[in-house]
mmCIF file of C-alpha atoms in Angstrom:
data_model
loop_
_atom_site.group_PDB
_atom_site.id
_atom_site.type_symbol
_atom_site.label_atom_id
_atom_site.label_comp_id
_atom_site.label_asym_id
_atom_site.label_seq_id
_atom_site.Cartn_x
_atom_site.Cartn_y
_atom_site.Cartn_z
ATOM 1 C CA MET A 1 -3.970 -10.216 -17.357
ATOM 2 C CA TRP A 2 -1.835 -13.342 -16.913
ATOM 3 C CA PRO A 3 1.870 -12.800 -17.669
ATOM 4 C CA VAL A 4 2.319 -16.137 -19.437
ATOM 5 C CA ASN A 5 4.427 -16.596 -22.551
ATOM 6 C CA LEU A 6 2.394 -19.237 -24.402
ATOM 7 C CA ASN A 7 5.083 -19.641 -27.040
ATOM 8 C CA ALA A 8 7.484 -20.737 -24.327
ATOM 9 C CA VAL A 9 4.875 -23.130 -22.953
ATOM 10 C CA VAL A 10 4.402 -24.658 -26.404
ATOM 11 C CA LEU A 11 8.138 -25.232 -26.795
ATOM 12 C CA LYS A 12 8.314 -26.960 -23.443
ATOM 13 C CA MET A 13 5.304 -29.111 -24.310
ATOM 14 C CA LYS A 14 6.940 -30.250 -27.543
ATOM 15 C CA ARG A 15 9.925 -31.531 -25.576
ATOM 16 C CA LEU A 16 7.757 -33.682 -23.307
ATOM 17 C CA PRO A 17 7.637 -37.434 -24.006
ATOM 18 C CA LYS A 18 4.379 -39.043 -25.026
ATOM 19 C CA TYR A 19 3.347 -41.463 -22.334
ATOM 20 C CA LEU A 20 0.172 -43.261 -21.404
ATOM 21 C CA GLY A 21 -1.536 -41.582 -24.321
ATOM 22 C CA PHE A 22 -0.939 -38.140 -22.769
ATOM 23 C CA TYR A 23 0.142 -35.842 -25.553
ATOM 24 C CA PRO A 24 1.792 -32.472 -25.026
ATOM 25 C CA HIS A 25 -0.931 -30.600 -26.903
ATOM 26 C CA ILE A 26 -3.514 -31.934 -24.433
ATOM 27 C CA LEU A 27 -1.401 -30.727 -21.531
ATOM 28 C CA LEU A 28 -1.121 -27.325 -23.201
ATOM 29 C CA LEU A 29 -4.899 -27.220 -23.552
ATOM 30 C CA PHE A 30 -5.211 -28.008 -19.848
ATOM 31 C CA VAL A 31 -2.783 -25.201 -18.911
ATOM 32 C CA VAL A 32 -4.566 -22.656 -21.095
ATOM 33 C CA SER A 33 -7.964 -23.736 -19.735
ATOM 34 C CA ALA A 34 -6.765 -23.394 -16.135
ATOM 35 C CA LEU A 35 -5.409 -19.927 -16.814
ATOM 36 C CA TYR A 36 -8.655 -18.934 -18.519
ATOM 37 C CA LEU A 37 -10.781 -20.129 -15.604
ATOM 38 C CA ALA A 38 -8.568 -18.367 -13.067
ATOM 39 C CA CYS A 39 -8.691 -15.157 -15.087
ATOM 40 C CA LYS A 40 -12.466 -15.471 -15.418
ATOM 41 C CA GLU A 41 -12.802 -15.902 -11.653
ATOM 42 C CA VAL A 42 -10.813 -12.708 -11.067
ATOM 43 C CA ASP A 43 -12.958 -10.868 -13.612
ATOM 44 C CA ASN A 44 -16.155 -12.089 -11.946
ATOM 45 C CA THR A 45 -14.923 -10.945 -8.545
ATOM 46 C CA GLU A 46 -14.055 -7.504 -9.879
ATOM 47 C CA GLN A 47 -17.433 -7.231 -11.592
ATOM 48 C CA SER A 48 -19.175 -8.061 -8.321
ATOM 49 C CA ILE A 49 -17.093 -5.456 -6.495
ATOM 50 C CA GLU A 50 -17.784 -2.812 -9.127
ATOM 51 C CA LYS A 51 -21.545 -3.295 -8.672
ATOM 52 C CA LEU A 52 -21.441 -2.818 -4.905
ATOM 53 C CA PRO A 53 -23.378 0.266 -3.779
ATOM 54 C CA ILE A 54 -21.477 2.392 -1.271
ATOM 55 C CA ASP A 55 -22.156 5.775 0.272
ATOM 56 C CA LEU A 56 -18.877 7.623 -0.255
ATOM 57 C CA ARG A 57 -19.092 11.282 0.719
ATOM 58 C CA ILE A 58 -16.114 13.526 0.033
ATOM 59 C CA SER A 59 -16.096 17.013 1.522
ATOM 60 C CA ARG A 60 -13.536 19.505 0.234
ATOM 61 C CA PHE A 61 -12.942 21.407 3.443
ATOM 62 C CA ASP A 62 -9.643 22.694 2.061
ATOM 63 C CA ARG A 63 -11.531 24.570 -0.683
ATOM 64 C CA ALA A 64 -14.363 25.635 1.598
ATOM 65 C CA PHE A 65 -11.929 27.229 4.037
ATOM 66 C CA ALA A 66 -9.822 28.825 1.298
ATOM 67 C CA ASN A 67 -12.937 30.497 -0.134
ATOM 68 C CA ALA A 68 -14.505 31.435 3.232
ATOM 69 C CA THR A 69 -15.176 34.951 4.474
ATOM 70 C CA ILE A 70 -14.820 36.094 8.062
ATOM 71 C CA ASP A 71 -18.568 35.746 8.541
ATOM 72 C CA GLY A 72 -18.454 32.250 7.021
ATOM 73 C CA ILE A 73 -16.123 30.882 9.700
ATOM 74 C CA GLN A 74 -19.053 30.234 12.026
ATOM 75 C CA ASP A 75 -20.818 28.137 9.409
ATOM 76 C CA LEU A 76 -17.691 26.057 8.898
ATOM 77 C CA LYS A 77 -17.365 25.530 12.643
ATOM 78 C CA VAL A 78 -20.897 24.159 12.743
ATOM 79 C CA GLU A 79 -20.321 21.837 9.766
ATOM 80 C CA TYR A 80 -16.809 20.697 10.763
ATOM 81 C CA PRO A 81 -16.593 21.058 14.573
ATOM 82 C CA TYR A 82 -13.794 18.464 14.810
ATOM 83 C CA LEU A 83 -11.510 20.760 12.774
ATOM 84 C CA PHE A 84 -11.910 23.737 15.113
ATOM 85 C CA PRO A 85 -10.518 22.917 18.583
ATOM 86 C CA THR A 86 -12.371 24.940 21.196
ATOM 87 C CA GLN A 87 -9.172 26.147 22.857
ATOM 88 C CA PHE A 88 -8.423 28.347 19.837
ATOM 89 C CA PRO A 89 -10.295 31.659 19.462
ATOM 90 C CA ASP A 90 -11.860 32.710 16.155
ATOM 91 C CA SER A 91 -9.028 35.186 15.639
ATOM 92 C CA VAL A 92 -6.717 32.242 14.848
ATOM 93 C CA TRP A 93 -8.943 31.053 11.984
ATOM 94 C CA ILE A 94 -9.556 34.573 10.697
ATOM 95 C CA ALA A 95 -5.799 35.171 10.559
ATOM 96 C CA LYS A 96 -5.396 31.993 8.527
ATOM 97 C CA LEU A 97 -7.745 33.330 5.862
ATOM 98 C CA THR A 98 -5.183 35.961 4.896
ATOM 99 C CA ASP A 99 -2.002 34.081 5.796
ATOM 100 C CA THR A 100 0.217 33.997 2.698
ATOM 101 C CA ILE A 101 1.499 30.488 3.400
ATOM 102 C CA GLN A 102 -2.055 29.145 3.768
ATOM 103 C CA ILE A 103 -3.098 30.836 0.560
ATOM 104 C CA GLU A 104 -0.121 29.389 -1.306
ATOM 105 C CA LEU A 105 -0.803 25.909 0.095
ATOM 106 C CA SER A 106 -4.376 26.086 -1.162
ATOM 107 C CA GLN A 107 -3.258 27.278 -4.578
ATOM 108 C CA GLU A 108 -0.752 24.456 -4.927
ATOM 109 C CA VAL A 109 -3.320 21.854 -3.828
ATOM 110 C CA ASP A 110 -5.754 23.178 -6.444
ATOM 111 C CA ARG A 111 -3.042 23.066 -9.090
ATOM 112 C CA THR A 112 -2.167 19.455 -8.230
ATOM 113 C CA PHE A 113 -5.615 17.959 -7.634
ATOM 114 C CA GLY A 114 -8.075 20.167 -9.500
ATOM 115 C CA ASP A 115 -11.577 18.827 -8.948
ATOM 116 C CA PHE A 116 -10.239 15.682 -7.235
ATOM 117 C CA GLU A 117 -12.068 13.505 -9.775
ATOM 118 C CA GLU A 118 -9.228 11.007 -10.312
ATOM 119 C CA GLN A 119 -8.691 10.504 -6.574
ATOM 120 C CA THR A 120 -12.454 10.212 -6.009
ATOM 121 C CA LYS A 121 -12.569 7.276 -8.425
ATOM 122 C CA GLU A 122 -9.572 5.659 -6.724
ATOM 123 C CA LEU A 123 -11.083 6.041 -3.253
ATOM 124 C CA GLU A 124 -14.449 4.780 -4.463
ATOM 125 C CA SER A 125 -12.764 1.661 -5.864
ATOM 126 C CA LEU A 126 -10.754 1.186 -2.653
ATOM 127 C CA PHE A 127 -13.797 1.388 -0.393
ATOM 128 C CA LYS A 128 -15.804 -0.915 -2.660
ATOM 129 C CA HIS A 129 -13.037 -3.498 -2.301
ATOM 130 C CA ILE A 130 -12.921 -2.946 1.466
ATOM 131 C CA THR A 131 -16.713 -3.394 1.633
ATOM 132 C CA TYR A 132 -16.490 -6.601 -0.411
ATOM 133 C CA TYR A 133 -13.847 -8.214 1.784
ATOM 134 C CA PHE A 134 -15.012 -6.617 5.065
ATOM 135 C CA PRO A 135 -18.794 -6.253 4.707
ATOM 136 C CA LYS A 136 -19.308 -5.055 8.285
ATOM 137 C CA TYR A 137 -17.047 -2.045 7.701
ATOM 138 C CA SER A 138 -18.783 1.339 7.470
ATOM 139 C CA VAL A 139 -17.383 3.677 4.822
ATOM 140 C CA PRO A 140 -16.170 6.876 6.534
ATOM 141 C CA GLN A 141 -16.837 10.412 5.423
ATOM 142 C CA VAL A 142 -13.774 11.721 3.557
ATOM 143 C CA VAL A 143 -12.685 15.269 4.364
ATOM 144 C CA THR A 144 -9.794 16.883 2.485
ATOM 145 C CA ILE A 145 -7.714 19.454 4.336
ATOM 146 C CA THR A 146 -4.402 21.279 4.251
ATOM 147 C CA SER A 147 -2.242 20.399 7.225
ATOM 148 C CA ASP A 148 0.835 22.645 7.032
ATOM 149 C CA VAL A 149 2.693 19.648 5.527
ATOM 150 C CA ARG A 150 2.436 17.450 8.600
ATOM 151 C CA TYR A 151 3.436 14.406 6.580
ATOM 152 C CA ASN A 152 3.435 12.045 9.569
ATOM 153 C CA ASP A 153 -0.305 12.719 9.923
ATOM 154 C CA ARG A 154 -1.203 13.027 6.257
ATOM 155 C CA ILE A 155 -3.882 10.318 6.622
ATOM 156 C CA ILE A 156 -6.050 10.103 9.745
ATOM 157 C CA LEU A 157 -8.699 7.375 9.783
ATOM 158 C CA THR A 158 -11.262 6.984 12.559
ATOM 159 C CA ASP A 159 -14.385 4.837 12.662
ATOM 160 C CA SER A 160 -16.455 7.440 10.834
ATOM 161 C CA LEU A 161 -13.985 9.942 9.393
ATOM 162 C CA LEU A 162 -11.053 9.986 6.979
ATOM 163 C CA LEU A 163 -8.948 13.159 6.963
ATOM 164 C CA VAL A 164 -6.626 13.549 3.970
ATOM 165 C CA GLY A 165 -3.943 16.247 4.073
ATOM 166 C CA LEU A 166 -3.656 17.074 0.387
ATOM 167 C CA ASP A 167 -0.681 19.395 0.868
ATOM 168 C CA ASN A 168 1.354 16.243 1.601
ATOM 169 C CA TYR A 169 0.886 14.926 -1.945
ATOM 170 C CA LEU A 170 2.186 17.687 -4.200
ATOM 171 C CA GLY A 171 5.064 15.696 -5.714
ATOM 172 C CA SER A 172 8.447 14.728 -4.309
ATOM 173 C CA GLU A 173 10.282 17.647 -5.929
ATOM 174 C CA HIS A 174 7.863 20.323 -4.761
ATOM 175 C CA ARG A 175 9.539 23.341 -3.230
ATOM 176 C CA PHE A 176 7.529 22.928 -0.013
ATOM 177 C CA TYR A 177 9.445 19.716 0.646
ATOM 178 C CA ARG A 178 12.995 21.000 0.198
ATOM 179 C CA GLY A 179 13.778 20.758 3.904
ATOM 180 C CA ILE A 180 12.448 17.214 4.182
ATOM 181 C CA GLN A 181 14.749 14.200 3.863
ATOM 182 C CA ARG A 182 14.663 12.814 0.330
ATOM 183 C CA TYR A 183 13.453 9.334 1.238
ATOM 184 C CA ILE A 184 10.437 10.887 3.006
ATOM 185 C CA ALA A 185 9.719 13.448 0.275
ATOM 186 C CA ALA A 186 9.726 10.613 -2.282
ATOM 187 C CA GLY A 187 6.434 9.394 -0.821
ATOM 188 C CA LEU A 188 4.746 12.798 -0.901
ATOM 189 C CA ASP A 189 3.118 12.258 -4.268
ATOM 190 C CA LYS A 190 -0.546 11.837 -5.161
ATOM 191 C CA LYS A 191 0.125 8.444 -6.749
ATOM 192 C CA TYR A 192 0.595 7.071 -3.213
ATOM 193 C CA LEU A 193 -2.569 8.610 -1.722
ATOM 194 C CA SER A 194 -4.887 5.595 -2.037
ATOM 195 C CA SER A 195 -2.111 3.272 -0.878
ATOM 196 C CA ASP A 196 -1.657 5.390 2.257
ATOM 197 C CA VAL A 197 -5.389 5.158 2.940
ATOM 198 C CA ALA A 198 -5.198 1.377 2.521
ATOM 199 C CA SER A 199 -2.301 1.320 5.010
ATOM 200 C CA ALA A 200 -4.403 3.259 7.512
ATOM 201 C CA PHE A 201 -7.263 0.793 7.034
ATOM 202 C CA SER A 202 -4.951 -2.200 7.481
ATOM 203 C CA LYS A 203 -4.170 -1.004 10.999
ATOM 204 C CA LYS A 204 -7.866 -1.484 11.768
ATOM 205 C CA VAL A 205 -7.795 -5.188 10.881
ATOM 206 C CA LEU A 206 -4.203 -6.171 11.682
ATOM 207 C CA GLN A 207 -2.686 -6.309 15.143
ATOM 208 C CA TYR A 208 1.032 -5.725 15.474
ATOM 209 C CA PRO A 209 2.564 -9.057 16.565
ATOM 210 C CA ARG A 210 3.610 -9.661 20.139
ATOM 211 C CA ASN A 211 6.138 -12.158 18.850
ATOM 212 C CA ARG A 212 9.402 -10.236 18.651
ATOM 213 C CA THR A 213 11.131 -12.264 15.940
ATOM 214 C CA PHE A 214 12.213 -10.590 12.734
ATOM 215 C CA LEU A 215 10.174 -13.143 10.766
ATOM 216 C CA SER A 216 7.008 -12.277 12.674
ATOM 217 C CA ARG A 217 7.372 -8.583 11.903
ATOM 218 C CA MET A 218 8.291 -9.238 8.280
ATOM 219 C CA VAL A 219 5.149 -11.305 7.797
ATOM 220 C CA HIS A 220 3.033 -8.677 9.570
ATOM 221 C CA TYR A 221 4.020 -6.101 6.968
ATOM 222 C CA GLY A 222 3.657 -8.776 4.312
ATOM 223 C CA LYS A 223 0.026 -9.211 5.360
ATOM 224 C CA GLU A 224 -0.537 -5.455 5.016
ATOM 225 C CA LEU A 225 0.937 -5.444 1.517
ATOM 226 C CA TYR A 226 -1.002 -8.536 0.472
ATOM 227 C CA LEU A 227 -4.133 -6.801 1.704
ATOM 228 C CA LYS A 228 -3.285 -4.037 -0.761
ATOM 229 C CA ASP A 229 -3.056 -6.662 -3.513
ATOM 230 C CA LYS A 230 -6.742 -7.290 -2.854
ATOM 231 C CA LEU A 231 -7.883 -3.756 -2.122
ATOM 232 C CA LEU A 232 -5.860 -1.961 -4.824
ATOM 233 C CA PRO A 233 -5.745 -4.378 -7.766
ATOM 234 C CA GLU A 234 -5.022 -1.586 -10.252
ATOM 235 C CA ALA A 235 -2.065 -0.189 -8.298
ATOM 236 C CA SER A 236 1.498 -1.175 -9.139
ATOM 237 C CA ASP A 237 3.691 -2.982 -6.634
ATOM 238 C CA ALA A 238 5.773 0.188 -6.395
ATOM 239 C CA GLN A 239 2.718 2.216 -5.366
ATOM 240 C CA LYS A 240 1.637 -0.364 -2.800
ATOM 241 C CA ILE A 241 4.971 -0.417 -0.983
ATOM 242 C CA GLY A 242 5.876 3.217 -1.647
ATOM 243 C CA TYR A 243 8.870 2.613 -3.911
ATOM 244 C CA SER A 244 9.962 4.370 -7.050
ATOM 245 C CA ASP A 245 9.991 2.378 -10.289
ATOM 246 C CA GLU A 246 13.769 2.074 -10.005
ATOM 247 C CA GLU A 247 13.572 0.763 -6.432
ATOM 248 C CA ILE A 248 11.012 -1.934 -7.265
ATOM 249 C CA ILE A 249 13.179 -3.085 -10.176
ATOM 250 C CA TRP A 250 16.242 -3.252 -7.893
ATOM 251 C CA ILE A 251 14.534 -5.325 -5.233
ATOM 252 C CA ASN A 252 12.964 -7.675 -7.789
ATOM 253 C CA GLU A 253 16.393 -8.317 -9.270
ATOM 254 C CA ASN A 254 18.026 -8.831 -5.866
ATOM 255 C CA GLU A 255 15.346 -10.862 -4.081
ATOM 256 C CA GLU A 256 17.425 -14.052 -3.985
ATOM 257 C CA GLN A 257 20.498 -12.255 -2.605
ATOM 258 C CA ILE A 258 18.450 -10.528 0.088
ATOM 259 C CA TRP A 259 16.846 -13.793 1.151
ATOM 260 C CA ARG A 260 20.221 -15.540 1.278
ATOM 261 C CA TYR A 261 21.560 -12.726 3.471
ATOM 262 C CA PHE A 262 18.640 -13.105 5.912
ATOM 263 C CA VAL A 263 18.949 -16.911 6.073
ATOM 264 C CA GLU A 264 22.730 -17.198 6.228
ATOM 265 C CA GLY A 265 22.857 -14.437 8.827
ATOM 266 C CA GLU A 266 20.293 -16.346 10.940
ATOM 267 C CA LEU A 267 18.126 -13.250 11.123
ATOM 268 C CA LEU A 268 14.666 -14.803 10.724
ATOM 269 C CA TYR A 269 14.242 -15.838 14.341
ATOM 270 C CA SER A 270 16.399 -13.115 15.834
ATOM 271 C CA THR A 271 14.703 -10.762 18.301
ATOM 272 C CA LYS A 272 17.227 -7.953 17.952
ATOM 273 C CA SER A 273 15.360 -4.636 17.723
ATOM 274 C CA GLU A 274 18.053 -3.203 15.461
ATOM 275 C CA LEU A 275 16.697 -5.346 12.626
ATOM 276 C CA ASP A 276 13.557 -3.191 12.549
ATOM 277 C CA ARG A 277 15.676 -0.090 11.961
ATOM 278 C CA ARG A 278 17.806 -1.847 9.370
ATOM 279 C CA PHE A 279 15.139 -3.556 7.282
ATOM 280 C CA LEU A 280 11.582 -2.637 8.315
ATOM 281 C CA ASP A 281 11.359 1.020 9.309
ATOM 282 C CA PRO A 282 11.215 3.818 6.724
ATOM 283 C CA ALA A 283 14.796 4.734 5.814
ATOM 284 C CA PRO A 284 16.790 6.007 2.832
ATOM 285 C CA PHE A 285 18.228 2.517 2.308
ATOM 286 C CA SER A 286 18.434 -0.891 3.973
ATOM 287 C CA LYS A 287 21.476 -1.593 6.121
ATOM 288 C CA PHE A 288 23.109 -4.828 5.026
ATOM 289 C CA ARG A 289 26.468 -3.319 6.010
ATOM 290 C CA LEU A 290 27.715 -3.992 2.511
ATOM 291 C CA GLU A 291 28.830 -1.778 -0.344
ATOM 292 C CA LEU A 292 25.442 -2.178 -2.033
ATOM 293 C CA ASP A 293 23.602 -0.484 0.849
ATOM 294 C CA SER A 294 23.343 2.872 -0.911
ATOM 295 C CA GLU A 295 21.765 1.182 -3.941
ATOM 296 C CA SER A 296 19.052 -0.573 -1.950
ATOM 297 C CA PRO A 297 15.672 0.878 -0.992
ATOM 298 C CA GLY A 298 14.576 0.939 2.633
ATOM 299 C CA ARG A 299 12.095 -1.560 4.116
ATOM 300 C CA THR A 300 13.424 -4.579 2.228
ATOM 301 C CA GLY A 301 12.189 -6.773 5.089
ATOM 302 C CA ARG A 302 8.622 -5.707 4.373
ATOM 303 C CA TYR A 303 9.031 -6.658 0.732
ATOM 304 C CA MET A 304 10.337 -10.103 1.680
ATOM 305 C CA GLY A 305 7.433 -10.634 4.073
ATOM 306 C CA TRP A 306 5.110 -9.710 1.205
ATOM 307 C CA GLN A 307 6.596 -12.398 -1.030
ATOM 308 C CA ILE A 308 6.237 -14.987 1.742
ATOM 309 C CA VAL A 309 2.548 -14.146 2.202
ATOM 310 C CA ARG A 310 1.960 -14.198 -1.555
ATOM 311 C CA ALA A 311 3.580 -17.634 -1.780
ATOM 312 C CA PHE A 312 1.464 -18.871 1.127
ATOM 313 C CA MET A 313 -1.761 -17.725 -0.527
ATOM 314 C CA ASP A 314 -0.711 -19.288 -3.834
ATOM 315 C CA ASN A 315 0.018 -22.654 -2.210
ATOM 316 C CA ASN A 316 -2.798 -22.946 0.338
ATOM 317 C CA ASN A 317 -6.579 -22.965 0.065
ATOM 318 C CA VAL A 318 -7.422 -20.363 2.721
ATOM 319 C CA THR A 319 -9.484 -17.201 2.758
ATOM 320 C CA LEU A 320 -8.083 -13.716 3.216
ATOM 321 C CA HIS A 321 -9.531 -13.510 6.742
ATOM 322 C CA GLN A 322 -8.079 -16.883 7.707
ATOM 323 C CA MET A 323 -4.633 -15.842 6.523
ATOM 324 C CA LEU A 324 -4.743 -12.551 8.404
ATOM 325 C CA ALA A 325 -5.376 -14.452 11.656
ATOM 326 C CA LEU A 326 -2.558 -16.983 11.236
ATOM 327 C CA PRO A 327 0.786 -16.664 13.065
ATOM 328 C CA ALA A 328 3.823 -15.759 11.011
ATOM 329 C CA GLU A 329 5.667 -19.035 11.538
ATOM 330 C CA GLU A 330 2.749 -21.099 10.211
ATOM 331 C CA ILE A 331 2.471 -18.872 7.160
ATOM 332 C CA PHE A 332 6.198 -19.174 6.514
ATOM 333 C CA ASN A 333 6.344 -22.939 7.008
ATOM 334 C CA LYS A 334 3.417 -23.545 4.661
ATOM 335 C CA SER A 335 4.369 -20.920 2.087
ATOM 336 C CA LYS A 336 6.978 -23.035 0.255
ATOM 337 C CA TYR A 337 8.554 -19.674 -0.470
ATOM 338 C CA LYS A 338 11.436 -19.620 -2.939
ATOM 339 C CA PRO A 339 12.928 -16.284 -3.978
ATOM 340 C CA ARG A 340 12.962 -15.403 -7.643
ATOM 341 C CA LYS A 341 16.382 -15.716 -9.264
#
């Protein structure tokens, strides 16, 4: 669980001088004990979360509609009234039953998700973690649908309902996505589904900052991503931020250079709106206006905000809720953030 090379620690301990009776092997024992206790604390937290009882109901409306008859439409309208706007006559829904595109969408969703067992486990874990950290939150009913690939609305979360458009998670290379820009299609994969739900939840507990500085917005997205650290402990960093494995490797290797660019360019306290488009908004790449632009992933500012928040939480004894309420500048000043080299 802890990425520590104990052999390297031992070598460093051997080089330490003996002073005041403090021997290197005792220091090594202290380090190992601290790591063990920290690991044990994490394990205990996860065990407590796993035992939490939650009422997670998942309704497969996409399958129910695909298998419905004309006479069954009325029953579906009674059970799912929010999916049948009153301004549309029944003839619209009846036509959909035999529409070839709708049929193909349903077939592809079935092929990709099957019985939805894997995603059910992921969502159950996510909502257990949400319940642990936000005990007043009521778990919504989950309803899976097909949405004609409306990827901008693939997750809709209200106080009592979570709509998941499964046809937006068929895999980035799926033929349905050929007309969609590549950087958008890259996120249309089922491995990002739980992360997208966590993003939707974060909007319930995080207010977008009124402060217009680039730093404030970076840290806002950093808070969202740190929240995913807590809510999705089994997810990779790439899944949390919506990167490919190659993109997360690139940004890890270039963190110091990115930070230097932001600092030397005096961007942190700039209020220029163009910085959102260059470094925070979804895009095929970040816009440093350098030759390396095409190699970079988009949203590098969000990643940097994430590292600042992580550093703050590592170096300060505060709760998750306390951190979420703090202003960006305080988090940055107390983070002692140093980019990895």
